[in-house]
CSV table of C-alpha atoms and ligand atoms in Angstrom, one decimal:
chain,number,residue,atom,x,y,z
A,272,MET,CA,86.3,40.3,30.2
A,273,THR,CA,89.4,42.0,30.8
A,274,ASN,CA,92.9,40.4,29.2
A,275,LEU,CA,94.3,39.6,32.8
A,276,SER,CA,97.3,37.1,30.5
A,277,ARG,CA,100.5,37.2,31.2
A,278,LYS,CA,103.2,36.3,29.2
A,279,PHE,CA,104.4,32.6,28.7
A,280,PRO,CA,105.5,30.6,30.9
A,281,LEU,CA,104.0,33.1,33.5
A,282,THR,CA,100.5,32.1,32.0
A,283,ARG,CA,100.4,28.3,30.5
A,284,LEU,CA,96.7,27.2,29.9
A,285,ARG,CA,97.8,24.0,29.9
A,286,ARG,CA,98.1,23.9,33.7
A,287,THR,CA,94.8,23.8,34.4
A,288,ARG,CA,93.9,21.2,31.9
A,289,SER,CA,96.8,18.8,33.1
A,290,LYS,CA,94.7,17.3,35.8
A,291,ALA,CA,91.3,15.6,35.5
A,292,GLY,CA,89.8,17.1,39.0
A,293,LEU,CA,90.6,20.4,38.1
A,294,ARG,CA,89.4,20.0,34.8
A,295,ALA,CA,86.2,19.1,36.0
A,296,MET,CA,86.3,22.1,38.8
A,297,LEU,CA,86.8,24.8,36.3
A,298,ALA,CA,84.3,23.3,33.5
A,299,GLU,CA,82.4,26.8,32.5
A,300,VAL,CA,79.5,25.0,31.8
A,301,SER,CA,78.1,21.2,32.2
A,302,LEU,CA,74.7,19.1,31.3
A,303,LYS,CA,72.4,17.8,34.0
A,304,LYS,CA,69.7,15.6,33.3
A,305,GLU,CA,67.0,18.2,34.4
A,306,ASP,CA,68.2,19.9,31.4
A,307,LEU,CA,67.0,17.5,29.3
A,308,ILE,CA,63.5,16.8,27.6
A,309,GLN,CA,62.5,13.7,25.7
A,310,PRO,CA,60.5,13.9,22.8
A,311,VAL,CA,57.5,11.1,22.1
A,312,PHE,CA,55.7,9.8,19.3
A,313,ILE,CA,52.2,8.2,20.7
A,314,LYS,CA,50.5,6.1,17.8
A,315,GLU,CA,46.2,5.6,17.7
A,316,GLY,CA,45.8,1.6,17.3
A,317,LEU,CA,49.0,1.0,17.6
A,318,LYS,CA,49.6,-2.3,20.1
A,319,GLY,CA,53.4,-2.6,21.1
A,320,LEU,CA,55.7,0.1,19.6
A,321,GLU,CA,57.1,0.4,16.2
A,322,PRO,CA,61.1,1.8,15.1
A,323,ILE,CA,60.9,5.1,12.9
A,324,ASP,CA,62.9,4.3,10.0
A,325,SER,CA,64.5,7.2,9.5
A,326,MET,CA,65.7,8.2,13.3
A,327,PRO,CA,67.9,5.2,14.7
A,328,GLY,CA,66.7,4.1,18.0
A,329,ILE,CA,63.3,6.3,18.0
A,330,ASN,CA,59.9,4.0,18.0
A,331,ARG,CA,56.4,5.4,17.9
A,332,PHE,CA,54.6,3.8,20.9
A,333,GLY,CA,50.9,2.6,21.3
A,334,LEU,CA,49.0,3.9,24.1
A,335,ASP,CA,49.1,0.2,25.9
A,336,VAL,CA,52.8,0.6,26.7
A,337,ILE,CA,53.7,4.5,26.1
A,338,ASN,CA,53.1,4.9,30.4
A,339,LYS,CA,56.0,1.8,30.6
A,340,GLU,CA,58.4,4.0,28.0
A,341,VAL,CA,57.5,7.1,30.6
A,342,LYS,CA,59.0,5.0,33.5
A,343,GLU,CA,62.1,4.1,32.1
A,344,ILE,CA,62.3,8.1,31.0
A,345,VAL,CA,61.3,9.1,34.9
A,346,ASP,CA,63.9,6.3,35.9
A,347,VAL,CA,66.7,7.9,34.6
A,348,GLY,CA,65.9,11.2,36.2
A,349,ILE,CA,64.4,13.4,33.4
A,350,LYS,CA,61.7,15.9,34.6
A,351,SER,CA,59.8,16.6,31.2
A,352,ILE,CA,58.7,14.8,28.0
A,353,ALA,CA,57.5,16.1,24.9
A,354,VAL,CA,54.3,14.6,23.4
A,355,PHE,CA,53.5,14.4,19.8
A,356,PRO,CA,50.3,12.9,18.5
A,357,VAL,CA,50.5,10.2,15.3
A,358,ILE,CA,46.4,9.7,14.4
A,359,ASN,CA,44.5,8.0,12.2
A,360,GLU,CA,44.9,8.7,8.6
A,361,GLU,CA,41.0,8.7,8.1
A,362,LYS,CA,40.8,11.6,11.3
A,363,LYS,CA,42.4,14.1,8.7
A,364,ASP,CA,40.5,16.8,7.3
A,365,SER,CA,41.3,20.1,5.8
A,366,ALA,CA,40.4,21.5,9.1
A,367,GLY,CA,42.2,19.9,11.7
A,368,LEU,CA,39.0,19.2,13.7
A,369,GLU,CA,40.6,16.4,15.4
A,370,ALA,CA,43.1,18.6,17.4
A,371,VAL,CA,39.5,20.2,19.3
A,372,ASN,CA,37.4,17.0,19.7
A,373,GLU,CA,38.8,16.4,23.6
A,374,ASN,CA,38.7,12.9,23.6
A,375,ASN,CA,41.5,12.9,20.9
A,376,LEU,CA,44.5,10.7,20.8
A,377,ILE,CA,46.7,13.3,22.8
A,378,SER,CA,44.2,14.0,25.4
A,379,MET,CA,43.8,10.5,26.4
A,380,ALA,CA,47.8,9.8,26.1
A,381,ILE,CA,48.6,13.4,28.8
A,382,GLN,CA,45.5,12.2,30.9
A,383,GLN,CA,47.2,8.8,31.2
A,384,ILE,CA,50.4,9.7,31.6
A,385,LYS,CA,49.6,12.4,34.2
A,386,LYS,CA,48.0,10.0,36.3
A,387,GLU,CA,50.7,7.7,36.8
A,388,PHE,CA,53.4,10.5,36.9
A,389,PRO,CA,51.6,13.5,38.1
A,390,GLU,CA,55.1,15.4,39.0
A,391,LEU,CA,56.2,15.0,35.3
A,392,ILE,CA,56.2,17.9,33.2
A,393,VAL,CA,54.2,17.3,29.7
A,394,ILE,CA,54.8,19.7,27.1
A,395,ALA,CA,52.4,19.4,24.1
A,396,ASP,CA,52.1,21.1,21.0
A,397,VAL,CA,50.2,23.3,19.3
A,398,ALA,CA,49.5,23.4,15.9
A,399,LEU,CA,47.5,21.9,13.4
A,400,ASP,CA,49.9,19.7,11.0
A,401,PRO,CA,49.7,15.9,12.9
A,402,TYR,CA,45.6,16.8,12.0
A,403,THR,CA,45.1,18.1,8.7
A,404,ASN,CA,45.3,16.4,5.5
A,405,HIS,CA,47.8,19.4,3.3
A,406,GLY,CA,50.2,19.1,6.5
A,407,HIS,CA,50.0,22.9,7.3
A,408,ASP,CA,50.1,24.2,11.0
A,409,GLY,CA,47.0,25.8,10.3
A,410,VAL,CA,43.7,26.1,8.2
A,411,LEU,CA,43.8,27.4,4.3
A,412,ASP,CA,41.6,30.5,2.8
A,413,GLU,CA,40.4,29.9,-0.4
A,414,SER,CA,43.6,30.8,-2.4
A,415,GLY,CA,45.4,27.9,-0.2
A,416,GLU,CA,47.6,30.1,1.4
A,417,VAL,CA,47.9,29.2,5.5
A,418,ASP,CA,44.9,31.8,7.1
A,419,ASN,CA,46.5,33.5,10.2
A,420,ASP,CA,43.5,34.6,12.0
A,421,ALA,CA,41.1,31.5,11.2
A,422,SER,CA,44.1,29.2,12.3
A,423,LEU,CA,44.3,31.2,15.5
A,424,LEU,CA,40.4,30.2,16.6
A,425,VAL,CA,41.3,26.7,15.9
A,426,LEU,CA,44.7,27.2,18.1
A,427,LYS,CA,43.5,28.4,20.8
A,428,GLN,CA,40.3,25.8,21.4
A,429,GLN,CA,43.5,22.6,20.3
A,430,ALA,CA,45.1,24.7,23.6
A,431,LEU,CA,42.6,24.5,25.9
A,432,ILE,CA,42.0,21.2,25.1
A,433,LEU,CA,45.5,20.2,26.5
A,434,ALA,CA,45.6,22.3,29.3
A,435,LYS,CA,42.1,20.4,29.9
A,436,ALA,CA,43.8,17.3,30.0
A,437,GLY,CA,46.7,18.0,31.9
A,438,THR,CA,49.3,19.7,30.1
A,439,ASP,CA,52.1,21.6,32.1
A,440,VAL,CA,53.4,23.7,29.4
A,441,ILE,CA,51.5,24.5,26.3
A,442,ALA,CA,54.0,24.8,23.4
A,443,PRO,CA,52.8,26.5,20.3
A,444,SER,CA,54.5,25.6,17.3
A,445,ASP,CA,52.7,26.9,14.5
A,446,MET,CA,54.4,30.8,14.1
A,447,MET,CA,51.1,31.8,13.3
A,448,ASP,CA,51.1,35.8,14.3
A,449,GLY,CA,49.1,37.2,17.6
A,450,ARG,CA,49.4,33.2,19.0
A,451,ILE,CA,51.1,33.3,22.3
A,452,GLY,CA,48.4,36.5,23.1
A,453,VAL,CA,45.6,34.7,22.3
A,454,ILE,CA,46.2,31.6,23.8
A,455,ARG,CA,47.3,33.1,27.1
A,456,GLU,CA,44.6,35.2,27.2
A,457,SER,CA,42.0,32.1,27.0
A,458,LEU,CA,43.9,29.9,29.0
A,459,GLU,CA,43.6,32.6,31.9
A,460,GLU,CA,39.2,33.1,30.7
A,461,ALA,CA,39.1,29.3,31.6
A,462,GLY,CA,41.1,29.1,34.7
A,463,PHE,CA,44.5,27.8,33.9
A,464,LYS,CA,46.9,30.3,35.5
A,465,ASN,CA,49.4,28.4,36.0
A,466,THR,CA,49.6,26.7,32.8
A,467,ALA,CA,53.0,27.9,31.0
A,468,ILE,CA,53.5,28.8,27.9
A,469,CYS,CA,56.7,27.8,25.9
A,470,ALA,CA,56.5,29.3,22.4
A,471,TYR,CA,58.6,27.7,19.8
A,472,SER,CA,59.7,31.7,19.0
A,473,ALA,CA,62.2,31.4,17.1
A,474,LYS,CA,61.0,28.5,14.5
A,475,TYR,CA,62.6,28.4,11.7
A,476,SER,CA,61.6,26.8,8.1
A,477,SER,CA,64.1,24.3,8.1
A,478,LYS,CA,65.0,21.3,6.2
A,479,PHE,CA,66.1,19.2,9.3
A,480,TYR,CA,63.0,18.4,10.2
A,481,GLY,CA,62.2,15.8,7.5
A,482,PRO,CA,62.5,12.9,10.0
A,483,PHE,CA,59.8,13.8,12.3
A,484,LYS,CA,57.3,14.3,9.1
A,485,ASP,CA,58.0,10.5,8.8
A,486,ALA,CA,57.9,10.0,12.2
A,487,VAL,CA,54.2,11.3,12.8
A,488,GLU,CA,53.3,10.1,9.2
A,489,SER,CA,52.7,13.6,7.9
A,490,ALA,CA,55.0,13.3,5.1
A,491,LYS,CA,53.2,12.0,2.6
A,492,PHE,CA,50.4,14.6,2.9
A,493,PHE,CA,52.9,17.4,3.1
A,494,GLY,CA,54.9,16.7,0.0
A,495,ASN,CA,57.6,18.6,-1.5
A,496,LYS,CA,55.3,21.9,0.0
A,497,THR,CA,57.2,24.9,2.4
A,498,LYS,CA,55.9,26.6,5.2
A,499,ASP,CA,57.7,29.7,4.0
A,500,SER,CA,54.8,32.1,5.0
A,501,TYR,CA,54.9,31.4,8.3
A,502,GLN,CA,58.1,29.7,9.6
A,503,MET,CA,61.2,32.7,9.8
A,504,ALA,CA,63.7,32.8,6.7
A,505,ILE,CA,67.0,30.8,7.2
A,506,ASN,CA,68.5,34.1,6.7
A,507,ASN,CA,67.5,35.9,9.6
A,508,ILE,CA,68.3,36.6,12.8
A,509,ASP,CA,67.5,40.0,14.0
A,510,GLU,CA,63.8,39.2,13.1
A,511,ALA,CA,64.0,36.0,15.8
A,512,LEU,CA,64.8,38.7,18.1
A,513,HIS,CA,61.7,40.6,17.1
A,514,GLU,CA,59.6,37.6,17.3
A,515,VAL,CA,60.9,36.5,20.8
A,516,SER,CA,60.2,40.2,22.0
A,517,MET,CA,56.7,40.0,20.4
A,518,ASP,CA,55.9,36.6,22.0
A,519,ILE,CA,57.5,37.4,25.4
A,520,ASN,CA,54.7,40.7,25.2
A,521,GLU,CA,52.5,38.0,24.7
A,522,GLY,CA,53.0,36.2,27.8
A,523,ALA,CA,55.3,34.0,26.8
A,524,ASP,CA,57.0,31.9,30.0
A,525,ILE,CA,59.8,30.3,28.0
A,526,VAL,CA,61.3,31.0,24.4
A,527,MET,CA,62.5,28.1,22.4
A,528,VAL,CA,64.7,28.3,19.4
A,529,LYS,CA,64.7,25.3,16.9
A,530,PRO,CA,66.5,23.9,15.4
A,531,GLY,CA,69.6,23.4,16.9
A,532,MET,CA,72.9,23.1,16.1
A,533,PRO,CA,72.4,25.2,12.9
A,534,TYR,CA,70.9,28.3,15.0
A,535,LEU,CA,73.3,28.4,18.0
A,536,ASP,CA,74.1,32.3,17.2
A,537,VAL,CA,70.1,33.2,17.5
A,538,LEU,CA,70.5,30.9,20.8
A,539,LYS,CA,73.1,33.0,22.5
A,540,ALA,CA,71.7,36.1,20.8
A,541,VAL,CA,68.1,35.5,22.1
A,542,LYS,CA,69.5,34.2,25.5
A,543,ASP,CA,72.1,37.6,25.7
A,544,ALA,CA,68.8,39.9,24.7
A,545,PHE,CA,65.9,38.7,26.5
A,546,GLY,CA,67.8,36.6,29.6
A,547,MET,CA,64.4,34.8,29.5
A,548,PRO,CA,64.2,30.7,30.4
A,549,THR,CA,65.0,29.4,26.9
A,550,PHE,CA,65.0,26.2,25.6
A,551,VAL,CA,66.6,24.8,22.0
A,552,TYR,CA,64.7,22.1,20.0
A,553,GLN,CA,67.8,19.4,18.2
A,554,VAL,CA,65.4,18.6,16.1
A,555,SER,CA,65.2,14.9,14.2
A,556,GLY,CA,67.1,15.9,11.4
A,557,GLU,CA,69.7,16.8,13.7
A,558,TYR,CA,69.3,13.7,15.7
A,559,SER,CA,69.8,11.6,13.1
A,560,MET,CA,72.3,13.2,11.0
A,561,MET,CA,74.4,12.2,14.1
A,562,MET,CA,73.4,8.6,14.5
A,563,ALA,CA,73.7,7.8,11.0
A,564,ALA,CA,77.1,8.5,11.3
A,565,ILE,CA,78.0,6.8,14.3
A,566,GLU,CA,75.8,3.5,13.1
A,567,LYS,CA,78.5,3.6,10.1
A,568,GLY,CA,81.1,4.3,12.3
A,569,TRP,CA,82.5,7.4,11.4
A,570,LEU,CA,81.5,9.1,14.4
A,571,SER,CA,82.0,8.1,18.1
A,572,GLU,CA,78.8,8.2,20.0
A,573,GLU,CA,79.9,11.0,22.0
A,574,VAL,CA,79.3,13.9,19.8
A,575,ILE,CA,75.9,13.9,20.6
A,576,PHE,CA,76.9,14.8,24.3
A,577,GLU,CA,79.6,17.6,22.6
A,578,SER,CA,76.7,19.3,21.0
A,579,LEU,CA,74.5,19.3,23.8
A,580,ILE,CA,77.6,20.5,25.8
A,581,ALA,CA,77.4,23.2,23.2
A,582,PHE,CA,74.1,24.6,23.8
A,583,LYS,CA,74.8,25.0,27.5
A,584,ARG,CA,77.2,26.6,26.7
A,585,ALA,CA,74.9,29.3,24.2
A,586,GLY,CA,72.9,29.8,26.4
A,587,ALA,CA,70.2,27.4,26.7
A,588,ASP,CA,68.3,26.0,29.9
A,589,CYS,CA,66.9,23.0,28.7
A,590,ILE,CA,66.9,20.8,25.5
A,591,LEU,CA,64.8,18.7,23.8
A,592,THR,CA,66.5,16.4,22.2
A,593,TYR,CA,66.0,12.4,21.3
A,594,ALA,CA,68.6,11.0,22.7
A,595,ALA,CA,67.6,12.5,26.2
A,596,LYS,CA,66.7,9.3,27.5
A,597,ASP,CA,70.3,7.6,26.3
A,598,ILE,CA,72.4,10.8,27.6
A,599,ALA,CA,70.7,10.7,30.6
A,600,SER,CA,70.9,7.2,31.6
A,601,ARG,CA,74.9,8.3,31.5
A,602,LEU,CA,75.0,11.1,33.2
S,139,LIG,C1,55.0,20.8,14.2
S,139,LIG,C2,56.4,20.4,14.8
S,139,LIG,C3,57.4,20.0,13.7
S,139,LIG,C4,58.3,19.6,14.5
S,139,LIG,C5,58.2,19.8,15.7
S,139,LIG,N1,56.8,20.5,15.9
S,139,LIG,C6,57.6,19.9,12.1
S,139,LIG,C7,57.7,21.2,11.2
S,139,LIG,O1,57.7,22.3,12.3
S,139,LIG,O2,57.4,21.0,10.0
S,139,LIG,C8,60.1,19.2,14.3
S,139,LIG,C9,60.5,18.8,15.2
S,139,LIG,C10,61.5,17.7,14.9
S,139,LIG,O3,62.2,17.8,13.7
S,139,LIG,O4,62.2,17.2,15.5
S,139,LIG,N2,54.5,22.1,13.9
C-alpha cells in the first residue's frame, strides 16, 4: 500500500465511517457461515446429552441424539463439523488400540452422521490421546517417551479407519514427525485419493487446551504431564513456518494454526508465506475464557464475533470454534 493520504481536512477517515452502508461496503474482511466449523463431542454409552462444566453451552452427545444436534448445525448453514470421541474408560490402554478398531465409537458416529448428511464435511482428528491411558497422542517407548516412529504405525491405521468410515478431512493433531507423508501414502494406496488432509501443522504446547481435556475426559489420565516433546514451543514462529512447509511437502491439503487468538501472528505469517488453505482453531480455553466473562456480565457476547473477525483479518479461511452454531445462527 502506498501512502496516498492527503492533509486534513482533504483526508478525513471519519467520512467513510459516517454511514452504516459505507461501513458495510468497505469492510475489508467479513465472516461467512461457510467459514465456521463446529467441533462436537460424542460420548460412548451416553443417552441424550450432558453439559461440559468448563465449557458453558457445549455438551457431550450420545449416539442416540448426535444426528439431531448435527441437524441443528446444518440448519443454521454450517458446512462442516469436527468430531471428537469420548470413549469408555475401560477401553483405554497404553497403545491406544481402540483407535484402530474399525467398529469404534467414532467410526460408528461418522457413518451414522454421513448417512443422514452426506453433504456435510466431516473432519476427524488423528491422534491417540482419547484412546491412551496415559493421555499422550502417541505410544510410549521403554523410557516413557512418546515414540515417534512407533506412533506413526498406529496413526496411519487410525487414519485409514476414519477414511473408511466416511471422513472427508483427516486432521492429524498428534505432531509426530513424518505423519502427513505416511498418512497420505497409505490413503493413496488404499484408494482414498479424495480424502483430504488438514494438518495441525503449527500446534503449540498450550495451556489453552485445558477445558478440552475435561470435555474428552482425558484430564485425569493425563495429570500434570506436558506434550512439550512433540507440540511446538510457545516461543517459536520460524519453526511454525518450517512445520507448515514440511506438511505441505508431505501432502497436506490444508494447514492449521492452533490455538488461535494468542497466535494471530503465526496465522498471518503462515498465510502470507504459503498462500495455502489455512484453518485456525479457536480452542477450548479461548472459548471458555470469553464465555466466563460473558456469564459474569463483564464482556458483551459480541467479543466472540470480534475474535472471529480477527482470524479473518489475519488470513484464516476457516475457523474451528465452539461458538460456530451460535454465531452462524445470527449471521
Ligand atoms: C488432540 C487434540 C487436542 C485438541 C484438539 N485435538 C488436545 C491436545 O492436543 O492436548 C485441543 C482442542 C481444544 O482445546 O479445543 N490431540
